[in-house]
Short mmCIF file of C-alpha atoms in Angstrom, two decimals:
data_model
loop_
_atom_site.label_atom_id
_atom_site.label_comp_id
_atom_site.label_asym_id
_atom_site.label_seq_id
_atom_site.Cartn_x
_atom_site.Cartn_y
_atom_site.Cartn_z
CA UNK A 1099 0.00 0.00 0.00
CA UNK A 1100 3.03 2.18 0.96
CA UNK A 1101 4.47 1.55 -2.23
CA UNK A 1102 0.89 2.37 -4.33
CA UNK A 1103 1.37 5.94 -2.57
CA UNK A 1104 4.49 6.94 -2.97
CA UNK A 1105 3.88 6.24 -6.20
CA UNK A 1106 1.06 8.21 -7.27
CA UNK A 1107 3.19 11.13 -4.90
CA UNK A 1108 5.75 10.35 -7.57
CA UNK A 1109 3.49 10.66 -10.38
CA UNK A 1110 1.86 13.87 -8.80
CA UNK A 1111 4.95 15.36 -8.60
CA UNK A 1112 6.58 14.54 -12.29
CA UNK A 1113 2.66 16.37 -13.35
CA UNK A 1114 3.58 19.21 -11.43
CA UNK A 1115 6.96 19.80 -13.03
CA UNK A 1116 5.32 19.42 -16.42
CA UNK A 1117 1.89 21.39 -16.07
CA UNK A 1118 2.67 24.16 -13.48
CA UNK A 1119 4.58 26.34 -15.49
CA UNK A 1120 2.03 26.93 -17.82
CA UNK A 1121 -0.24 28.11 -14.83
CA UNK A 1122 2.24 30.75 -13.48
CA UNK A 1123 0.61 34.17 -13.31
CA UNK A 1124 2.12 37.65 -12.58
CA UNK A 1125 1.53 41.01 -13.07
CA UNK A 1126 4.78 42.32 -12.42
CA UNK A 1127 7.11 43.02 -15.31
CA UNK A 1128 4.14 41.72 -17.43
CA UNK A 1129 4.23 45.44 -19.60
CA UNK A 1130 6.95 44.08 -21.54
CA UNK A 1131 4.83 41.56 -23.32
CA UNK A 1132 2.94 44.31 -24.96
CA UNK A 1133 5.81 45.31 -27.42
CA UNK A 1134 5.39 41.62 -28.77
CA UNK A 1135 1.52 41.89 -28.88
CA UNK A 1136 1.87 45.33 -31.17
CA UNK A 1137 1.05 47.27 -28.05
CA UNK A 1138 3.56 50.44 -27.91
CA UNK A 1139 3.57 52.29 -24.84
CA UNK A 1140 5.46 55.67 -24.98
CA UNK A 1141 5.92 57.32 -21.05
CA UNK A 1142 7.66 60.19 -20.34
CA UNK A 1143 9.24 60.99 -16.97
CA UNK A 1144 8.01 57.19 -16.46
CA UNK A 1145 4.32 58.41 -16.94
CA UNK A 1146 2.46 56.12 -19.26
CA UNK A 1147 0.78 58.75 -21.67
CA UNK A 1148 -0.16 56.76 -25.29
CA UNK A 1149 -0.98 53.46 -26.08
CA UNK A 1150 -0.70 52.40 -29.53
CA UNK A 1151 -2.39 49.01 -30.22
CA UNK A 1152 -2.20 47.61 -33.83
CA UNK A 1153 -5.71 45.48 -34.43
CA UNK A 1154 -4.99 44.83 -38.13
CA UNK A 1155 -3.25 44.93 -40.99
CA UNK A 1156 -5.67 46.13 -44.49
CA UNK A 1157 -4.76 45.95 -48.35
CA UNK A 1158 -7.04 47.45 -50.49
CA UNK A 1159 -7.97 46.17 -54.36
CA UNK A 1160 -5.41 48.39 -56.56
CA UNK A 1161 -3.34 49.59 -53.81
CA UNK A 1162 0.22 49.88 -54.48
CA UNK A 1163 3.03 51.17 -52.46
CA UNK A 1164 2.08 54.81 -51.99
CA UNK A 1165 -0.92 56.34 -50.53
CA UNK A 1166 0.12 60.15 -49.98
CA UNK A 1167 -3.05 61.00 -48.39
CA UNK A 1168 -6.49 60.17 -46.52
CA UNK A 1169 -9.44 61.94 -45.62
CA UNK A 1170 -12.51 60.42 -43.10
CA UNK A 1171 -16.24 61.79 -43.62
CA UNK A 1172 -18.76 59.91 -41.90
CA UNK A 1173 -18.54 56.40 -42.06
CA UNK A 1174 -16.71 56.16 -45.15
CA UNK A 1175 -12.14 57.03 -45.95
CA UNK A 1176 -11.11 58.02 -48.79
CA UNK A 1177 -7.26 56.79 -49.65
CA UNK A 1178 -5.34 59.13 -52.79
CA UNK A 1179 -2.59 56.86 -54.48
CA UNK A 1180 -0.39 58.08 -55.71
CA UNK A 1181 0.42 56.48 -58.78
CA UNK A 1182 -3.55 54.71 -59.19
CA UNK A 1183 -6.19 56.96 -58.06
CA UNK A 1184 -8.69 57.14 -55.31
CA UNK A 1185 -10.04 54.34 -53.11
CA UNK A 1186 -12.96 54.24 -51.00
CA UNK A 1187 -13.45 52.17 -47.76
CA UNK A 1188 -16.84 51.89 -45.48
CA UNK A 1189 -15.27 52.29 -41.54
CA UNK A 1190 -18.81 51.73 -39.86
CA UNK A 1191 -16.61 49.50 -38.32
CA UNK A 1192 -13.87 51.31 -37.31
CA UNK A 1193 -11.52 48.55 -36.69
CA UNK A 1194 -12.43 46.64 -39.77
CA UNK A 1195 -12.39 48.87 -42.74
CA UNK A 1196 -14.23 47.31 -45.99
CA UNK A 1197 -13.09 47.98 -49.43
CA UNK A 1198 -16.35 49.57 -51.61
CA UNK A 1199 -14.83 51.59 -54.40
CA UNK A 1200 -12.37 52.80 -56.68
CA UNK A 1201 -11.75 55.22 -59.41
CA UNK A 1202 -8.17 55.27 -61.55
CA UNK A 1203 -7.02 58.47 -62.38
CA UNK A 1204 -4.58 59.07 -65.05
CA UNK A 1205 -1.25 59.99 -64.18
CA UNK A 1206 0.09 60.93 -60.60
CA UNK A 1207 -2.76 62.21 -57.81
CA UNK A 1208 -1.30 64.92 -55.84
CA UNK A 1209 -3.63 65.43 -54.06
CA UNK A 1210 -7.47 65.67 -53.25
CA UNK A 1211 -10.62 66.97 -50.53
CA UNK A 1212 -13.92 65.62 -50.03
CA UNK A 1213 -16.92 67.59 -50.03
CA UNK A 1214 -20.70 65.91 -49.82
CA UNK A 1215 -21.07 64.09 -52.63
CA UNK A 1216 -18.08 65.03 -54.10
CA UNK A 1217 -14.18 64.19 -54.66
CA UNK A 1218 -11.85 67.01 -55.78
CA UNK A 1219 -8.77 65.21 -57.23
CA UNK A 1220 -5.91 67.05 -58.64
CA UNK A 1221 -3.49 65.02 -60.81
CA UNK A 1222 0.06 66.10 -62.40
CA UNK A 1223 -1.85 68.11 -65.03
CA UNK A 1224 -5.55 68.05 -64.75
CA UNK A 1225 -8.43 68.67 -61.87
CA UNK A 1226 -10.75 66.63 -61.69
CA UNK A 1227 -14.62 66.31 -60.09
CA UNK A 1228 -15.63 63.21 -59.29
CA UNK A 1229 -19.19 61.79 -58.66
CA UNK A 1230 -19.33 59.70 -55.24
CA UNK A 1231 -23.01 59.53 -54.64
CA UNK A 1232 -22.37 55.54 -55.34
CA UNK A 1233 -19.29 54.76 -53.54
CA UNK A 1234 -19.35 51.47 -54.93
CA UNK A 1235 -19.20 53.33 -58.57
CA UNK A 1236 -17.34 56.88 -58.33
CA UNK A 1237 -17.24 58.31 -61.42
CA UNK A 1238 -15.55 61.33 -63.09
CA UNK A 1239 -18.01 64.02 -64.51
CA UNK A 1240 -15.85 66.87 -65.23
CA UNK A 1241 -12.09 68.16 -65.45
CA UNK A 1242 -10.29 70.86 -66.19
CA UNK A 1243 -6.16 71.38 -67.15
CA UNK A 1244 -4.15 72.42 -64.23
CA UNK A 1245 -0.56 71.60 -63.93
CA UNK A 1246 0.86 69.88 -60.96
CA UNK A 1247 1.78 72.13 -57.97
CA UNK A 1248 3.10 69.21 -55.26
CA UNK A 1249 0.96 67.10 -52.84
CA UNK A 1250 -1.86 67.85 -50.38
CA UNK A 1251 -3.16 71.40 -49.84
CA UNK A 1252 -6.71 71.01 -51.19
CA UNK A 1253 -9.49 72.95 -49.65
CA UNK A 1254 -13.37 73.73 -50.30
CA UNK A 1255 -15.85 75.86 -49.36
CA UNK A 1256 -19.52 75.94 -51.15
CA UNK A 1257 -18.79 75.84 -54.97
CA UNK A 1258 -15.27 77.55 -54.48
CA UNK A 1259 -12.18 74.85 -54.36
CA UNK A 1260 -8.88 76.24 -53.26
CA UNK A 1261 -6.06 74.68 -55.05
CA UNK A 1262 -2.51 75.06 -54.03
CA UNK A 1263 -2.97 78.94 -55.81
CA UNK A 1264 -5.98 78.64 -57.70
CA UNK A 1265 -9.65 79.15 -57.12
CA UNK A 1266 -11.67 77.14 -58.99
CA UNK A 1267 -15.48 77.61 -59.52
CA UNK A 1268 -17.08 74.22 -59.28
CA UNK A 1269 -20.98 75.48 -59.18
CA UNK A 1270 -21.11 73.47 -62.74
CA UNK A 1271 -19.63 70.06 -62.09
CA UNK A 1272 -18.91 69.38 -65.42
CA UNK A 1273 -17.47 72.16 -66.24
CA UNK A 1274 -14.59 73.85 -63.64
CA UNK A 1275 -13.09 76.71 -63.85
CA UNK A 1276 -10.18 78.80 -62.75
CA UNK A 1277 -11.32 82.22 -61.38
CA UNK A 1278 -8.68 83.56 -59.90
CA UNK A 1279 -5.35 82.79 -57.79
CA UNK A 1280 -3.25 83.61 -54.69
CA UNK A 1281 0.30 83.55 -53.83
CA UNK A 1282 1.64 80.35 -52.78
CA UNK A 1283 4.19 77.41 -53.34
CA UNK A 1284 5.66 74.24 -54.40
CA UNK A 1285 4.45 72.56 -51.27
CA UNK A 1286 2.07 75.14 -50.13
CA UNK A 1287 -0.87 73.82 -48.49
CA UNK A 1288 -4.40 75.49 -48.04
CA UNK A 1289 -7.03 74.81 -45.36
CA UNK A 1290 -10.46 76.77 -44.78
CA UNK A 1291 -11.92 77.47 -41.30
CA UNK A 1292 -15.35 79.23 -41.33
CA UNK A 1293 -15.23 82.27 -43.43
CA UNK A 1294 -11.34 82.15 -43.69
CA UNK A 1295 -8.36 80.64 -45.61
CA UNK A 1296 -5.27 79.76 -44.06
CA UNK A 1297 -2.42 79.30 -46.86
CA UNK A 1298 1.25 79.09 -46.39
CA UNK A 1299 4.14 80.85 -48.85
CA UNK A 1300 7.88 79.98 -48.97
CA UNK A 1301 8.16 81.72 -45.63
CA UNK A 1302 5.02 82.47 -44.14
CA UNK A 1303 1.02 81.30 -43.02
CA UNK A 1304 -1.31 83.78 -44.19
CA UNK A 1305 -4.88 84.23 -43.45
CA UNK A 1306 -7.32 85.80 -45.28
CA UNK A 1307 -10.77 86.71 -45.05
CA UNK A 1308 -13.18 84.80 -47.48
CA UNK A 1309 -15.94 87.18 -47.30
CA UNK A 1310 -15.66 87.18 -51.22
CA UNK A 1311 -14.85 83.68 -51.64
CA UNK A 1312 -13.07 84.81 -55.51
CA UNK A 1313 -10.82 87.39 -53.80
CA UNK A 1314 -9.23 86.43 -50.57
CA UNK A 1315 -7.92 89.40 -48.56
CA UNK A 1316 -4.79 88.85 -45.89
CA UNK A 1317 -5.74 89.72 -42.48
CA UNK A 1318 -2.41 88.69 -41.30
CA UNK A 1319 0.51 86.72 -41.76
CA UNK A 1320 3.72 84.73 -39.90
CA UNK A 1321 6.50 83.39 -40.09
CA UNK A 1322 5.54 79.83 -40.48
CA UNK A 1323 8.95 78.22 -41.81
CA UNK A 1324 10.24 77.05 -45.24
CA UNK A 1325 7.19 75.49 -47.01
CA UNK A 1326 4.79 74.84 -44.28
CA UNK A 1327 2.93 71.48 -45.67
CA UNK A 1328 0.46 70.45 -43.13
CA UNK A 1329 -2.23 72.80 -41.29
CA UNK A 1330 -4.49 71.69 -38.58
CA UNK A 1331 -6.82 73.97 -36.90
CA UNK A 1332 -8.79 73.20 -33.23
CA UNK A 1333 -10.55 75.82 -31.13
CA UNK A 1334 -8.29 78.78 -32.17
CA UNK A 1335 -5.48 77.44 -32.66
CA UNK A 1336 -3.53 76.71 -35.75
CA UNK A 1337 -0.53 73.73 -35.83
CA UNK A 1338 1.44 74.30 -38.98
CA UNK A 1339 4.43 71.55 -39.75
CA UNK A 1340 7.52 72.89 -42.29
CA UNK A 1341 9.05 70.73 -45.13
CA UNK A 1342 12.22 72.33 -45.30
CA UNK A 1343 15.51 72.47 -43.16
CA UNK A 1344 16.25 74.08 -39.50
CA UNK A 1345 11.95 75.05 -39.77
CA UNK A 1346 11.31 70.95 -38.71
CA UNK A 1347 8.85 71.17 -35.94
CA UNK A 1348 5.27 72.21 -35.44
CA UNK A 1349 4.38 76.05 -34.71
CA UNK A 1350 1.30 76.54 -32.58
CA UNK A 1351 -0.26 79.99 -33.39
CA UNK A 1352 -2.81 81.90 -31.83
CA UNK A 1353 -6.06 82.35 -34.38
CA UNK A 1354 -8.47 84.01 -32.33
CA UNK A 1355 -7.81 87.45 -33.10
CA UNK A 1356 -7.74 87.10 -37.17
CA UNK A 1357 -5.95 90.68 -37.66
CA UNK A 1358 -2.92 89.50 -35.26
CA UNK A 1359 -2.05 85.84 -36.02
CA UNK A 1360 0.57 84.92 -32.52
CA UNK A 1361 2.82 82.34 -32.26
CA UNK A 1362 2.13 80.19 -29.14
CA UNK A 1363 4.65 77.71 -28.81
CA UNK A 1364 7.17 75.69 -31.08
CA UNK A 1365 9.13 72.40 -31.31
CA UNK A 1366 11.76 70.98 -32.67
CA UNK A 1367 10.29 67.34 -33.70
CA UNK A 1368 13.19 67.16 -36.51
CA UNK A 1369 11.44 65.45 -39.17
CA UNK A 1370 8.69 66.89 -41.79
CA UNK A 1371 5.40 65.59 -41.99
CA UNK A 1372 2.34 65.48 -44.51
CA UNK A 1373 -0.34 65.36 -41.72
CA UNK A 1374 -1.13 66.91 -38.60
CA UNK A 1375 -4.77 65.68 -36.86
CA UNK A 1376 -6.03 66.74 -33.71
CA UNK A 1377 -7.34 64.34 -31.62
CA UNK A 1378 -8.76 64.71 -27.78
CA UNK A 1379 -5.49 67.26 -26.76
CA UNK A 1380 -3.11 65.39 -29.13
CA UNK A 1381 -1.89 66.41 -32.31
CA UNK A 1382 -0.63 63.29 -34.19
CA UNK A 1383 1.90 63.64 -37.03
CA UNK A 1384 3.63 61.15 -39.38
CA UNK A 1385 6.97 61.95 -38.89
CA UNK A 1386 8.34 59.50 -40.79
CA UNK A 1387 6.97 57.42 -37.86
CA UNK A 1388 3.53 58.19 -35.81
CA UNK A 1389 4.28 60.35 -33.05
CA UNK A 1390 1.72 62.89 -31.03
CA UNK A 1391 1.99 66.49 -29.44
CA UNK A 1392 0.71 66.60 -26.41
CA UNK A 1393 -1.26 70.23 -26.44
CA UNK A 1394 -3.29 70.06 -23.57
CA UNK A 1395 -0.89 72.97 -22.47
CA UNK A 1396 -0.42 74.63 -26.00
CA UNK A 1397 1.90 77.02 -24.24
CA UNK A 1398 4.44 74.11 -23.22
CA UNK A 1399 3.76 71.22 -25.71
CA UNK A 1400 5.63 68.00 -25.41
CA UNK A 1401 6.29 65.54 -28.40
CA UNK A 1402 5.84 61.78 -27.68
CA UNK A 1403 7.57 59.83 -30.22
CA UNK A 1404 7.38 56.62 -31.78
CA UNK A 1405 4.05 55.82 -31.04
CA UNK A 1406 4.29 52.70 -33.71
CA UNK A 1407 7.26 50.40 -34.43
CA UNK A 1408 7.00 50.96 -38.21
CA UNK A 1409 8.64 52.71 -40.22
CA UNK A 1410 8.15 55.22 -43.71
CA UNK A 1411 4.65 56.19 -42.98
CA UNK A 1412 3.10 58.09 -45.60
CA UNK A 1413 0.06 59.02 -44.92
CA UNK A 1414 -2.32 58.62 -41.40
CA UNK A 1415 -6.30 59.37 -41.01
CA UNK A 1416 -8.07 59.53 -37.61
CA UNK A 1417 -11.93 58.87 -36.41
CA UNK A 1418 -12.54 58.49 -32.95
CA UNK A 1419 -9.62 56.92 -31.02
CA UNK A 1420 -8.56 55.18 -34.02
CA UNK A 1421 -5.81 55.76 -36.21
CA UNK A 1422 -5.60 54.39 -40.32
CA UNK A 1423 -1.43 54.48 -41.26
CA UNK A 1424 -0.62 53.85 -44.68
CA UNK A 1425 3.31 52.18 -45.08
CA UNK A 1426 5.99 52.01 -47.78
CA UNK A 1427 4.55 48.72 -48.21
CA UNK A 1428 1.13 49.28 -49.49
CA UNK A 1429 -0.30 47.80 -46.10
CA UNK A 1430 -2.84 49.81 -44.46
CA UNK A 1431 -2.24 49.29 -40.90
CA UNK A 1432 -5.64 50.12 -37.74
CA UNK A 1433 -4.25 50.82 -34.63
CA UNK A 1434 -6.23 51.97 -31.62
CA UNK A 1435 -4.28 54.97 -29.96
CA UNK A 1436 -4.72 57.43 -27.57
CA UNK A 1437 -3.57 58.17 -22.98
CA UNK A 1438 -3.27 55.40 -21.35
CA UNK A 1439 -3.43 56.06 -17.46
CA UNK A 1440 -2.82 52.48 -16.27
CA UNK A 1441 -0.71 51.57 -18.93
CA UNK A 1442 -2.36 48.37 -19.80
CA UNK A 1443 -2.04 49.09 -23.82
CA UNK A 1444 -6.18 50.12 -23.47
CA UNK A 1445 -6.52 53.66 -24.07
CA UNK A 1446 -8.91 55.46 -21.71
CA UNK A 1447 -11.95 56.15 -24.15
CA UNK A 1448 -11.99 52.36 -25.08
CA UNK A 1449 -11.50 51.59 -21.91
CA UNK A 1450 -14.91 53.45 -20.94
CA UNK A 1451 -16.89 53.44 -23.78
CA UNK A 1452 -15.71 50.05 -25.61
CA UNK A 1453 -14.84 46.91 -22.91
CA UNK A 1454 -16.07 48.52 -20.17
CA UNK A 1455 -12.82 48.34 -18.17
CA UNK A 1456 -11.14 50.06 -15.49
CA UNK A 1457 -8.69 52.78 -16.73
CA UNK A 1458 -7.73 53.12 -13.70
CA UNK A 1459 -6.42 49.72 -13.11
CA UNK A 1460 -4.31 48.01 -15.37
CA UNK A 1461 -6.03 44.24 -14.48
CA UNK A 1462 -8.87 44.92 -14.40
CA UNK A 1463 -10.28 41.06 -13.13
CA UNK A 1464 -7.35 40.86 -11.46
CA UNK A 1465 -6.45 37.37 -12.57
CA UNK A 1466 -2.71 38.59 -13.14
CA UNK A 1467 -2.89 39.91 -16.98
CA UNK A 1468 -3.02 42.97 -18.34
CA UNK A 1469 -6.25 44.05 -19.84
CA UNK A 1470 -4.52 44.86 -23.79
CA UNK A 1471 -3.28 41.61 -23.06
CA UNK A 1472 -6.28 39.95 -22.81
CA UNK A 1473 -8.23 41.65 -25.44
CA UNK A 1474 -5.32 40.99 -27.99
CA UNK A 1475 -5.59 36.88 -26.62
CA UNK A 1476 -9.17 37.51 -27.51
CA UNK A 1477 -9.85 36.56 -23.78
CA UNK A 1478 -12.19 38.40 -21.44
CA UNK A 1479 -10.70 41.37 -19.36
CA UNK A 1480 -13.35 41.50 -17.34
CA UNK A 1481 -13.33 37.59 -16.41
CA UNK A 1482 -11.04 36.23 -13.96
CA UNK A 1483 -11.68 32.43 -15.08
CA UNK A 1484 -11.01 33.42 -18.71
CA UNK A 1485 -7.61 34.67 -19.17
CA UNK A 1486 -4.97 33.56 -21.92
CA UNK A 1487 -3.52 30.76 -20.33
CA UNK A 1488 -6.64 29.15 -19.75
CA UNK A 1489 -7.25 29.69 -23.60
CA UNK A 1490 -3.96 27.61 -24.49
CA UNK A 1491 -4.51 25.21 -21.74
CA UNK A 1492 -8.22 24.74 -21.66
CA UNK A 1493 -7.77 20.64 -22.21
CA UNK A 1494 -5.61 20.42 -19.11
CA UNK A 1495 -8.17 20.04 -16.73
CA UNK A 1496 -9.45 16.48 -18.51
CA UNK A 1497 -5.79 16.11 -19.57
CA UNK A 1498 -3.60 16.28 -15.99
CA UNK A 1499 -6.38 13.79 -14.38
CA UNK A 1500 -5.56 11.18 -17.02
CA UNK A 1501 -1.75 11.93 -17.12
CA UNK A 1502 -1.94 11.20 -13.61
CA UNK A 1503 -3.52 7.64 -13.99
CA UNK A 1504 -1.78 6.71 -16.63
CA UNK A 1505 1.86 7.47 -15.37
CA UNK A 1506 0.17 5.47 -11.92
CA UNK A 1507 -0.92 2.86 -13.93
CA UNK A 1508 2.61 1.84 -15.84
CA UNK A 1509 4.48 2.54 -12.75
CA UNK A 1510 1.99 0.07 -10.71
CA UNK A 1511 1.88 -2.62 -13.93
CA UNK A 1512 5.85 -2.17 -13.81
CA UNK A 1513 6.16 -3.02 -10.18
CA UNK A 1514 3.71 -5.89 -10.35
CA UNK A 1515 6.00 -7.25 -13.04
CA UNK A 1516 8.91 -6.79 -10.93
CA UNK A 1517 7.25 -9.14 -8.46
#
């Protein structure tokens, strides 16, 4: 009998050795798992500030390796590439974008806006209107010869687009035309707000009053920087980025007063960028990689950088808390981003509003793994009993019972032979 026991203590134990491993649970030290899960958390002053979770990775029909810009309305992105045309995707789900439409357009898109039921496209030597009503079927319906003038910088306001220089009348869809012009550049870019136009020269951002939408008056102008090529407005405030040399860096400037444009606060980011979005007291920039200004404090910004792994990013789009980067590689990668309190790779408004975690806690069913964790396992944060090694091991409650009488039973049949 002594024997039988110490035998199935033997067996218990070579079980143990083999099975108890997988069952080891800690939170501490556990952040560093989220790097390998496409989690980036970026601290400063060992403050977690922004998560960055990648959820997918997206290729289009027709995409190739450059998308140069994208633009969210509603429920629906539109993607310029640059050497195809322009694509259309359906975001009602934001994390799982669904390719609709496309529409080639000859030679190289430089650039493009959306307006209603409407796509302004400008190529390397003609504008063009296109129909979107169908986004399944966009069509062209009328053009007009304009050379190239560089990339981005489309704006529109009623039946007046503003072109990188040009103001073209678009009242008769088939049928644009150029009405007049204003002073800008190579890489200029143009952005309306309300009843004005914010432009930038070779040296400076203007503003101008729209009031007569063919004849834009300066209010003011300043010093923006070589070439400024991406504008972003929010409550006020303009965020201009430069193209050109020692001007890297965003310039926050002080709207309000239209007559007396003020520069705020600038930083030195050292890297151009095509896009600037604010987002929830971020400003997020593709700096060659996705980085964010934090401008809760416009007057003392700080930059948080490499917010994603990848490199070469050439365009990025925003709606909600999630983020659309297009790579050198043609992949279209969604990423969830935005602060992260408990630095659990869940930003807070997800968090809250999405799987009803705490943000304030960074597990939440305290079962010893981190709530981005979970979610990326596909387990339940919110479940203690379901966490990710349960997932990989969920056989090894019906398998350890019969490992046990099995390695009992040869051991006993072994000593019965002995006998």
């Amino acid at each position: 009998m002594r024997r039988r026991v110490n035998l199935l203590l033997l067996s218990l134990f070579i079980c143990s050795i083999i099975c108890l491993p997988n069952f080891s649970l800690a939170i501490n030290g556990r952040t560093n798992i989220l790097q390998e899960l496409d989690i980036n958390l970026v601290t400063t002053d060992g403050t977690p500030q922004i998560s960055c979770r990648q959820i997918r990775t997206f290729k289009a029909n027709n995409m190739s390796t450059y998308i140069t810009q994208i633009e969210i309305r509603g429920n629906y992105m539109y993607m310029l590439n640059f050497y195809y045309g322009l694509h259309i995707l359906d975001i009602t789900n934001r994390s799982d974008p669904i390719s609709v439409g496309v529409i080639e357009i000859p030679g190289l898109s430089t650039g493009f806006t959306v307006d209603g039921d409407y796509a302004y496209v400008q190529s390397s030597t003609v504008f063009y209107v296109v129909d979107i009503s169908d986004r399944s079927a966009p069509v062209s319906v009328g053009n007009l010869a304009k050379s190239y003038d560089g990339q981005n910088g489309i704006s529109v306001r009623g039946n007046f687009v503003y072109d990188r220089g040009s103001i073209i009348n678009v009242t008769d869809k088939t049928n644009p035309e150029i009405v007049d012009s204003y002073n800008t550049c190579y890489h200029g870019v143009s952005k309306v707000v309300g009843d004005y136009l914010f432009y930038s020269d070779s040296n400076y951002l203007h503003m101008a009053d729209l009031t007569n939408a063919t004849n834009p008056i300066d209010t003011s102008n300043i010093t923006a920087g070589k070439s400024a090529d991406a504008i972003e407005y929010h409550n006020g405030l303009v965020f201009v980025q430069s193209f050109y040399d020692v001007d890297y860096g965003v310039k926050i400037i002080d709207a309000t007063d239209p007559y007396n444009l003020t520069l705020v606060a600038e930083t030195d980011n050292a890297s151009y960028a095509d896009d600037l979005i604010y987002n929830n007291g971020y400003v997020y920039t593709n700096t060659w990689r996705l980085s964010a200004l934090n401008v809760t404090n416009p007057e003392a910004p700080t930059f948080i950088i490499h917010l994603h792994n990848k490199e070469l990013i050439y365009s990025i789009g925003m709606s909600e808390f999630y983020v659309y980067i297009s790579m050198k590689d043609s992949d279209l990668i969604v990423a969830s981003v935005g602060y992260d309190k408990d630095g659990d790779g869940l930003n807070d408004v997800e968090e809250t509003t999405v799987f009803l975690t705490d943000p304030n806690n960074p597990d939440s069913d305290g079962d010893g793994y981190l709530d981005g964790e979970e979610v990326v396992a596909g387990t339940d944060p919110l479940d203690k009993r379901d966490h990710p090694r349960t997932n990989n091991f969920s056989n090894s409650y019906i398998v350890i019972p019969f490992a046990i009488a099995a390695i009992y039973c040869i051991t006993h049949l072994f000593t019965k032979k002995r006998k």
